[in-house]
Short mmCIF file of C-alpha atoms in Angstrom, two decimals:
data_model
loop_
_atom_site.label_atom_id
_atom_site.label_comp_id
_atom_site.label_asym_id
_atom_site.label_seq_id
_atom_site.Cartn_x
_atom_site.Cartn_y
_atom_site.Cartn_z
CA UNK A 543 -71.66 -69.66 29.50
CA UNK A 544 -68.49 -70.94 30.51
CA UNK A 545 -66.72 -69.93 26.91
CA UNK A 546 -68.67 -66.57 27.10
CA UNK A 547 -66.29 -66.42 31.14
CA UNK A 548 -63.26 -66.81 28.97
CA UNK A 549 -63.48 -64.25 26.16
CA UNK A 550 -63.98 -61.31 28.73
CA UNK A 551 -60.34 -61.32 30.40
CA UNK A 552 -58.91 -61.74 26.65
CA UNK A 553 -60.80 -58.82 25.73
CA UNK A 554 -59.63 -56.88 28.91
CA UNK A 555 -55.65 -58.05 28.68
CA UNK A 556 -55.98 -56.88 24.79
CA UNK A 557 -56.77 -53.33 26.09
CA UNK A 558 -54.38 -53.44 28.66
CA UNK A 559 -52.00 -54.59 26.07
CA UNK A 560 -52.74 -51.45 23.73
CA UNK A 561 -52.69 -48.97 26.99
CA UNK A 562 -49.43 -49.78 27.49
CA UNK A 563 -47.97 -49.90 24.05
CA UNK A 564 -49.41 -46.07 22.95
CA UNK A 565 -47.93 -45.26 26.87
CA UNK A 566 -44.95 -46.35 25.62
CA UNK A 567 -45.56 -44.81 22.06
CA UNK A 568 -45.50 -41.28 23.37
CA UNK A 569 -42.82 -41.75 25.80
CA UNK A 570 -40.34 -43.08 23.24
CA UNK A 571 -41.31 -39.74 21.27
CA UNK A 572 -41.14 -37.76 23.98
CA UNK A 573 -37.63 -39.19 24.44
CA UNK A 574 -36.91 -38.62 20.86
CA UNK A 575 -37.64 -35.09 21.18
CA UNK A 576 -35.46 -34.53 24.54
CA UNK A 577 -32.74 -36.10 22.63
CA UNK A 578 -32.96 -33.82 19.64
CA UNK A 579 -33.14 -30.33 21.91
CA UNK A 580 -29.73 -31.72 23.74
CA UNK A 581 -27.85 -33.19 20.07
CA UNK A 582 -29.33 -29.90 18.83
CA UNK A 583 -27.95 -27.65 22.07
CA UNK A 584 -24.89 -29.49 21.81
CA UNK A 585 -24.22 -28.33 18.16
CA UNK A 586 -24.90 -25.23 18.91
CA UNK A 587 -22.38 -24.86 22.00
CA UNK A 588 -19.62 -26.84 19.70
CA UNK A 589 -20.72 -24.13 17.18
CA UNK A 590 -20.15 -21.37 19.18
CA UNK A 591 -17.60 -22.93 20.90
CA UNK A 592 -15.61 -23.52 17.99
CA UNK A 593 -16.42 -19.69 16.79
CA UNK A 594 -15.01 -18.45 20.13
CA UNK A 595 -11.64 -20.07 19.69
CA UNK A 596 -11.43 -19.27 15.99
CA UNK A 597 -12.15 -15.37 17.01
CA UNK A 598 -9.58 -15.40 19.41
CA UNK A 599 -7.63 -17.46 17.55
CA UNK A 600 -7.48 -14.69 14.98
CA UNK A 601 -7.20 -12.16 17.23
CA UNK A 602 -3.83 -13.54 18.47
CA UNK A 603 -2.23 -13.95 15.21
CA UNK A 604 -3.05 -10.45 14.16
CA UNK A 605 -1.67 -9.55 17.50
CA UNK A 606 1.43 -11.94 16.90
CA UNK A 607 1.43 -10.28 13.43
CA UNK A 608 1.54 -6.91 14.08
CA UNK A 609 4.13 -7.59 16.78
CA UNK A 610 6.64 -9.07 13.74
CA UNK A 611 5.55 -5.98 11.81
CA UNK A 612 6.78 -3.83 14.13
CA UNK A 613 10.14 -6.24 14.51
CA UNK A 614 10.47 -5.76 10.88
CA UNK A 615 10.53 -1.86 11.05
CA UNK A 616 12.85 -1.89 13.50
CA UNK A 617 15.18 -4.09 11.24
CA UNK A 618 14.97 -1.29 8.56
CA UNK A 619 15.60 1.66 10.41
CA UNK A 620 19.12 -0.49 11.57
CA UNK A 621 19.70 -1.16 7.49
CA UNK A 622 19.36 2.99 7.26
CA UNK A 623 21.15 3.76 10.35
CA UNK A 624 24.09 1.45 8.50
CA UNK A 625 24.03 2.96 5.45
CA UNK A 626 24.55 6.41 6.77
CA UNK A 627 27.20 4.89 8.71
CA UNK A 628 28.79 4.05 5.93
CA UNK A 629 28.44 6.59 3.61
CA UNK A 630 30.30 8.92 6.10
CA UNK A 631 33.25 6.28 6.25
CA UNK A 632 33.60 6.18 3.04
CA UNK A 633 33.55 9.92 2.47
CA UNK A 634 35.93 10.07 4.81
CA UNK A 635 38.47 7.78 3.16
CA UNK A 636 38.26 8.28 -0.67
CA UNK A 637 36.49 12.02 -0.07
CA UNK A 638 33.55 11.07 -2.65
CA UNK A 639 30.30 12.82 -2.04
CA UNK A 640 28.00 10.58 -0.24
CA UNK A 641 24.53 9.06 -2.47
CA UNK A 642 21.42 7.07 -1.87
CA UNK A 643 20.87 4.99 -5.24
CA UNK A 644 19.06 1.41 -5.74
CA UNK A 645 22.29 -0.49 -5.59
CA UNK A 646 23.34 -0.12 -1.62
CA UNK A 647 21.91 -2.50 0.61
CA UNK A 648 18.51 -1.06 2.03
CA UNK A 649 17.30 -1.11 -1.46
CA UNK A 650 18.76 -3.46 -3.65
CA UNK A 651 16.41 -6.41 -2.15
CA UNK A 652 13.52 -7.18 -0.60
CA UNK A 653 14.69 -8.64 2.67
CA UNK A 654 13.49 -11.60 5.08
CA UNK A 655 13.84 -11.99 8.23
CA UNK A 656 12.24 -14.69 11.14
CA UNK A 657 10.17 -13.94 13.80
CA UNK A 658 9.10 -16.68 15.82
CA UNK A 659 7.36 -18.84 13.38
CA UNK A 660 6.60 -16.10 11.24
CA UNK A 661 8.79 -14.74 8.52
CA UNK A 662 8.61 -10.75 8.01
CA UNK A 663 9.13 -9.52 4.15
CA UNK A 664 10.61 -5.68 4.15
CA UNK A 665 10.91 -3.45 1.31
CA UNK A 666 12.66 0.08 1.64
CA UNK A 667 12.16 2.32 -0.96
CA UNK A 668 13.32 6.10 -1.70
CA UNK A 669 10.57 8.51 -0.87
CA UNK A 670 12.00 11.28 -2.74
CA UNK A 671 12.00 9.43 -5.85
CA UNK A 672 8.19 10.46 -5.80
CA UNK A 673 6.50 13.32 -6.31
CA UNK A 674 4.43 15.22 -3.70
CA UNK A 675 0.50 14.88 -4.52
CA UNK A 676 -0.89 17.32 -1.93
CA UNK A 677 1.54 20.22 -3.29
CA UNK A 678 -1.46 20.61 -5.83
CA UNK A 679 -3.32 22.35 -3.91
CA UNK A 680 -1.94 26.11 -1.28
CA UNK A 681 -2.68 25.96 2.47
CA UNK A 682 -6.22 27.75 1.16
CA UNK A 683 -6.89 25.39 -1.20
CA UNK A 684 -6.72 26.46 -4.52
CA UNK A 685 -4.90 24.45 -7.18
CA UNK A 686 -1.32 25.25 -7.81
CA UNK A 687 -0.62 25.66 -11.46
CA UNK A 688 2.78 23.99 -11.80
CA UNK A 689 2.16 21.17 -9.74
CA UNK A 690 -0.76 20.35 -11.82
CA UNK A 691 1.51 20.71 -14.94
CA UNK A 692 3.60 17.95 -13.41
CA UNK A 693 0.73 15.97 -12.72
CA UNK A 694 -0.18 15.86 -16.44
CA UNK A 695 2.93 15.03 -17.52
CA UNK A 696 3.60 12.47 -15.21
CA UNK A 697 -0.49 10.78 -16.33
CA UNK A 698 0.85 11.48 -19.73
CA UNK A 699 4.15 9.60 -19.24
CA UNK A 700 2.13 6.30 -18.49
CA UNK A 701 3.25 4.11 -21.23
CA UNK A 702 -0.85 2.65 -20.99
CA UNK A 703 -2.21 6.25 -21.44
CA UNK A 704 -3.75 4.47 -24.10
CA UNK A 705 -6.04 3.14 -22.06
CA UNK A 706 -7.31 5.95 -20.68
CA UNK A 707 -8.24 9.53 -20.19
CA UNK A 708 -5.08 11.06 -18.42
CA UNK A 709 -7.26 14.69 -18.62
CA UNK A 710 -9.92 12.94 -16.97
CA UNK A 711 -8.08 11.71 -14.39
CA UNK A 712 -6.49 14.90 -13.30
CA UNK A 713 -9.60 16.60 -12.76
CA UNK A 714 -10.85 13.98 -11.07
CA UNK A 715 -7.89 14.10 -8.49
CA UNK A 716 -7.57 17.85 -8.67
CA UNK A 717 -11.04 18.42 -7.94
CA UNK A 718 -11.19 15.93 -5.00
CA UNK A 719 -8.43 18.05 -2.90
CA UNK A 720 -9.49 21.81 -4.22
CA UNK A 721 -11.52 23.93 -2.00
CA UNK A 722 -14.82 23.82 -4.48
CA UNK A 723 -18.62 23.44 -2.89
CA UNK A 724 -18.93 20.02 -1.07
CA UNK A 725 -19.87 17.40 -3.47
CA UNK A 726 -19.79 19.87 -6.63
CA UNK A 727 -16.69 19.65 -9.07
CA UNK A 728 -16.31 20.48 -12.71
CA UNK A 729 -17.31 16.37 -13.28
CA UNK A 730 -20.73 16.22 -11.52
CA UNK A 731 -21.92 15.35 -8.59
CA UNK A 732 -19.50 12.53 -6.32
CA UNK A 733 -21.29 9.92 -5.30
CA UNK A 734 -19.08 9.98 -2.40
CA UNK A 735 -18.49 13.67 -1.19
CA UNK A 736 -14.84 14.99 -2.37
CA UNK A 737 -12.37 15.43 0.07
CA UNK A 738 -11.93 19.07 -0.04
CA UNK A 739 -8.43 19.19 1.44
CA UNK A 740 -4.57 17.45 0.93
CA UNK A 741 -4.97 14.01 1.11
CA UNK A 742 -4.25 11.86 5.37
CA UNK A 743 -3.11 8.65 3.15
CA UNK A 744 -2.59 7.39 -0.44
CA UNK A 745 -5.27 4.78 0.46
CA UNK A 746 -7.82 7.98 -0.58
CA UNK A 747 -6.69 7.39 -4.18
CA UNK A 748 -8.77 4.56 -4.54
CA UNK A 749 -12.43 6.15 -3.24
CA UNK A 750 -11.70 9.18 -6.14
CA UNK A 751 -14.59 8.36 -8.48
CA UNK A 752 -13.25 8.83 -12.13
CA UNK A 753 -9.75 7.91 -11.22
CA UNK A 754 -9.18 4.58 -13.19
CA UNK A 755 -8.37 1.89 -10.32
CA UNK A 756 -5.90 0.84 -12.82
CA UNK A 757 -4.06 4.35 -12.12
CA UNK A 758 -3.80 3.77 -8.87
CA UNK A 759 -3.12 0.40 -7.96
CA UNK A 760 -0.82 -0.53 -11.25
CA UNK A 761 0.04 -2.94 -12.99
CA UNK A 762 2.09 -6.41 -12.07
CA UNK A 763 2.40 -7.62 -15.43
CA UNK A 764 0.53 -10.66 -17.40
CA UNK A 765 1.31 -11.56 -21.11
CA UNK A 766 -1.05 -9.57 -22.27
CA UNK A 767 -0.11 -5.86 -20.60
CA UNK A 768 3.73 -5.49 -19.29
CA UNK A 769 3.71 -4.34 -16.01
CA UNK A 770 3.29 0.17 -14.94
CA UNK A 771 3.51 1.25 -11.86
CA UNK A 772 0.27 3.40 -10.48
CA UNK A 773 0.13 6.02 -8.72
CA UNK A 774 0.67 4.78 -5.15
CA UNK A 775 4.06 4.13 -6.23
CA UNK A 776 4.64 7.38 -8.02
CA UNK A 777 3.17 9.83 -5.49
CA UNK A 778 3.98 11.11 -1.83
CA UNK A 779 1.74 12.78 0.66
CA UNK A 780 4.84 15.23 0.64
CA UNK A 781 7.25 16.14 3.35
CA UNK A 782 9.79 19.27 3.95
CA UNK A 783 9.97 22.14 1.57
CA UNK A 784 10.73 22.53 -1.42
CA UNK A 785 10.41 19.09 -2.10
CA UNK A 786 13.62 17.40 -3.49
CA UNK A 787 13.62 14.78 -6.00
CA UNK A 788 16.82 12.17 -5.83
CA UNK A 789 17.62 11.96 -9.31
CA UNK A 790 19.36 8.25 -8.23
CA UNK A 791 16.17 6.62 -8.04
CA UNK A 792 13.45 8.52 -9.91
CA UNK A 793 11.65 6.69 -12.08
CA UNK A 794 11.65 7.02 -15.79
CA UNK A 795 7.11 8.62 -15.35
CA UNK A 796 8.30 11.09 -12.49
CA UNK A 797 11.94 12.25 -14.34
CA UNK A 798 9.58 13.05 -17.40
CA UNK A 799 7.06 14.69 -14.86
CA UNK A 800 9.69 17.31 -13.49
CA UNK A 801 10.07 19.57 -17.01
CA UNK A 802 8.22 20.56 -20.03
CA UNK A 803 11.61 20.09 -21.31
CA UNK A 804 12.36 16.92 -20.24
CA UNK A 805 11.63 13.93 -23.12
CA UNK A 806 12.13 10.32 -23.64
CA UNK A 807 15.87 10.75 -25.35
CA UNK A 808 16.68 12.51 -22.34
CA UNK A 809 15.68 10.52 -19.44
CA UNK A 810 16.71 7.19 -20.96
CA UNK A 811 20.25 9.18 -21.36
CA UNK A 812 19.85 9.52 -17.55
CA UNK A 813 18.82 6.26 -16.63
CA UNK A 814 21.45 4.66 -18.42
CA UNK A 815 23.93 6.90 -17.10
CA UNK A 816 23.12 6.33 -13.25
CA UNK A 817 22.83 2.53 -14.30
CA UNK A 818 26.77 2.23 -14.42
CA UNK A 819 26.90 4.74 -11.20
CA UNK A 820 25.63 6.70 -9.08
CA UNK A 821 25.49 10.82 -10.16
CA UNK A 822 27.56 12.07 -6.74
CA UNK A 823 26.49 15.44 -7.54
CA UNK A 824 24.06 17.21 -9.87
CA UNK A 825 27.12 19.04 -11.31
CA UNK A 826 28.07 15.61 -12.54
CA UNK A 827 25.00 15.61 -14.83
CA UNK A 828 26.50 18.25 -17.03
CA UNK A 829 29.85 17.73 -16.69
CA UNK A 830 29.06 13.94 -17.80
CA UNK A 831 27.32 15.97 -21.20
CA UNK A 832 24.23 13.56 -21.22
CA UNK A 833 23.05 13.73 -24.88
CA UNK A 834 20.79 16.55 -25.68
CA UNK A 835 19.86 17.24 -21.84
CA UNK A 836 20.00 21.00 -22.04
CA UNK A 837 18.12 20.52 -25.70
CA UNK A 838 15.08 23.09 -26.04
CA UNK A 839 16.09 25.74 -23.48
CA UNK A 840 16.45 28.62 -24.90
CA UNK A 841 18.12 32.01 -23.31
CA UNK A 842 20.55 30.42 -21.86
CA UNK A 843 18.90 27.91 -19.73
CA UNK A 844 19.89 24.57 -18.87
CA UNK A 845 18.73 21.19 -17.80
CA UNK A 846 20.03 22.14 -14.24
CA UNK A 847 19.25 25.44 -14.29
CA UNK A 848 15.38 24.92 -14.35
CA UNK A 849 15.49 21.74 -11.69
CA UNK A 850 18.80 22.65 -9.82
CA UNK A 851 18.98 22.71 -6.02
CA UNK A 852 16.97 24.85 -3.52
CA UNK A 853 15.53 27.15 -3.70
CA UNK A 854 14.40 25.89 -7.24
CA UNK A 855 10.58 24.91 -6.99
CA UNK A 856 11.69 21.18 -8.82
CA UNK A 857 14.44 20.87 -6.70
CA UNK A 858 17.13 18.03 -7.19
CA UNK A 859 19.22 15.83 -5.26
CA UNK A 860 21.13 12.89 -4.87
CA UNK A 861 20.50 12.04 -1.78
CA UNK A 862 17.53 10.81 0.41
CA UNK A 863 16.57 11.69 4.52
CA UNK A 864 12.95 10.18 3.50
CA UNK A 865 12.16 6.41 2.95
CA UNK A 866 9.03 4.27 2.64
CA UNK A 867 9.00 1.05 4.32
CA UNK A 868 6.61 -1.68 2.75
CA UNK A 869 6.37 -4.61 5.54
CA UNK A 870 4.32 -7.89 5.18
CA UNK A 871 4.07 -10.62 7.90
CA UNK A 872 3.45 -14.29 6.58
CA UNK A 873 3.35 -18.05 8.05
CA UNK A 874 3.67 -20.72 5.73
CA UNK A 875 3.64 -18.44 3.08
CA UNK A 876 0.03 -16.98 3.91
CA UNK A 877 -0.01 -13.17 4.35
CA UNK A 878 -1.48 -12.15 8.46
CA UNK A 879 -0.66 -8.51 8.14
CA UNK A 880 0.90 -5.60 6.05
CA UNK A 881 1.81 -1.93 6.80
CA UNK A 882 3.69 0.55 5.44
CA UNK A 883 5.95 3.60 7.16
CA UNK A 884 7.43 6.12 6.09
CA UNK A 885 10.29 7.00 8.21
CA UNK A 886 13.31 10.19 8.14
CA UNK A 887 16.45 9.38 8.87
CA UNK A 888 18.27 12.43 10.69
CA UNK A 889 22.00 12.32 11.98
CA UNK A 890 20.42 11.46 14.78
CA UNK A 891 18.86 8.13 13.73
CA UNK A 892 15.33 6.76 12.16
CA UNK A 893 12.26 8.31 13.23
CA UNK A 894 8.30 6.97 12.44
CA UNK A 895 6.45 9.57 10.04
CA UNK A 896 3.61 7.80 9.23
CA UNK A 897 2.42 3.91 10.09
CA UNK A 898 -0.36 2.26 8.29
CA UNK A 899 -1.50 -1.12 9.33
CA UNK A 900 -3.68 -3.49 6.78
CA UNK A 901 -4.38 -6.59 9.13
CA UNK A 902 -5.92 -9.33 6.22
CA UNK A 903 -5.86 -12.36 8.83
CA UNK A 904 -6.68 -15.53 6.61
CA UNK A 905 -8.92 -18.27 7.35
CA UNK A 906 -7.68 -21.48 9.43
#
């Protein structure tokens, strides 16, 4: 009796014992689980957190980017403001005819300059050494037969054309700016609907179906392939009329592009004529008697005569009023921004044409 008094309180305390440990069970989960909602809610506000200042993070160095962009035009328009500046001294001293040729300063290099911490690339090329891609098609639309002539040539002038279908190409482009039926051209059906109209921006070249990207964009140069240029650097969306080309900075695809009389012999003959100067005047083309320039005219005609000065429909020059300004805004070497203007430079000074940004903000 007296050992059957003992065993009951051990028997009670061992319950009470278990009580309290599965109490203690369910509160230490229970803790658990509060303390994995608050690691897990603090994550997520450092995540977001963190997301928030790289977002505005961004956002100020594309500001801070565009800013040094616009820093870098204005450093152009003072190179062009200079050179004009200078061409009429030196007119006025020796009496030479004034030019705009690759070797003066606003084009001989691509130039640097600081801003802030960032460093803003600027390259100033010669608009009218380009021809005009939206003189292929009239104020109504329809395709203008010469332009289009100049547009083969200059596709067939491609030393790739190899590679592919020049023909193909030119009715692709042709057909995206002529007036034809929404969507309907003499290649099919676009997947994207054709533009029907002269193209806002060279950017457009790239959504042409058909149109080799390759065409377009260029080539930089690897072992394999020496380096083209595409059609962004070989076209303009145009400016005054008629359009002048500076025969100072041409390239060797547009010079061939101008004449079904123009060849190879000639424009090297050019090329390496301009290389030791700069042609003052086009009456300095034929009184230099380039090699075989006025070759296959017939009646009379010359070189000149066909792509003279206004109002000749290939009109020549030697001098520029329109330039394209490729910009590019880096820090530590890592590109925040690019845009290009195109600017005309008047007696007056440098005015903004056109002004396309392409912000391509990096990651941190």
């Amino acid at each position: 009796m007296k050992d059957r008094q003992t065993q009951v309180p051990r028997s009670a305390a061992t319950s009470r014992t278990s009580g309290r440990q599965a109490v203690s069970g369910a509160a230490l989960l229970l803790v658990l689980g509060i303390l994995t909602l608050l690691v897990t809610l603090a994550a997520s506000l450092a995540f977001d957190s963190s997301l928030r200042f790289t977002d505005a993070r961004s956002r100020a160095e594309r500001l801070q980017a565009q800013y040094a962009l616009r820093a870098g035009a204005v450093h152009a328009a003072f190179l062009l403001r200079s050179d004009r500046s200078n061409d009429q001294r030196e007119g006025q001293e020796d009496g030479t005819h004034p030019t705009d040729d690759p070797g003066e300063p606003w084009g001989s290099a691509v130039h640097e300059i600081p801003v802030g911490d960032l460093v803003v690339r600027i390259r100033i090329t010669d608009e009218r050494a380009r021809l005009p891609v939206n003189d292929l098609v009239d104020a109504q639309g329809a395709v203008q037969e010469a332009p289009r002539e100049r547009m083969r040539r200059l596709l067939d002038s491609l030393s790739w054309r190899d590679r592919i279908d020049p023909l193909l190409c030119l009715d692709a482009l042709v057909d995206w700016m002529d007036r034809a039926p929404q969507g309907e051209t003499e290649l099919g059906e676009y997947e994207a609907h054709a533009r029907n109209a002269p193209l806002d921006t060279l950017d457009e070249l790239a959504r042409i179906p058909f149109l080799d990207p390759l065409v377009v964009s260029g080539w930089r140069g690897t072992d394999e392939l020496e380096p083209f240029p595409g059609l962004v650097d070989l076209l303009t969306r145009g400016g005054t009329q008629p359009w002048q080309v500076n025969v100072n900075t041409a390239p060797r695809e547009v010079l061939l592009a101008l004449s079904a009389g123009m060849t190879e012999a000639k424009v090297q003959a050019i090329l390496a004529y301009r290389a030791a100067h700069p042609i003052r005047s086009l009456d300095e083309l034929a009184e230099a008697k380039i090699q075989g320039i006025d070759a296959g005219y017939e009646d009379g005609q010359t070189f000149l005569g066909e792509l003279g000065p206004p109002p000749g429909a290939n009109a020549l020059s030697v001098t520029t009023d329109l330039f394209r300004v490729d910009l590019e805004a880096l820090r530590e070497g890592r590109t925040l921004a690019r845009a290009r203007q195109c600017v005309v430079r008047t007696p007056e000074g440098v005015n903004e044409v056109d002004w396309d940004l392409d912000p391509i903000v990096a990651g941190p």
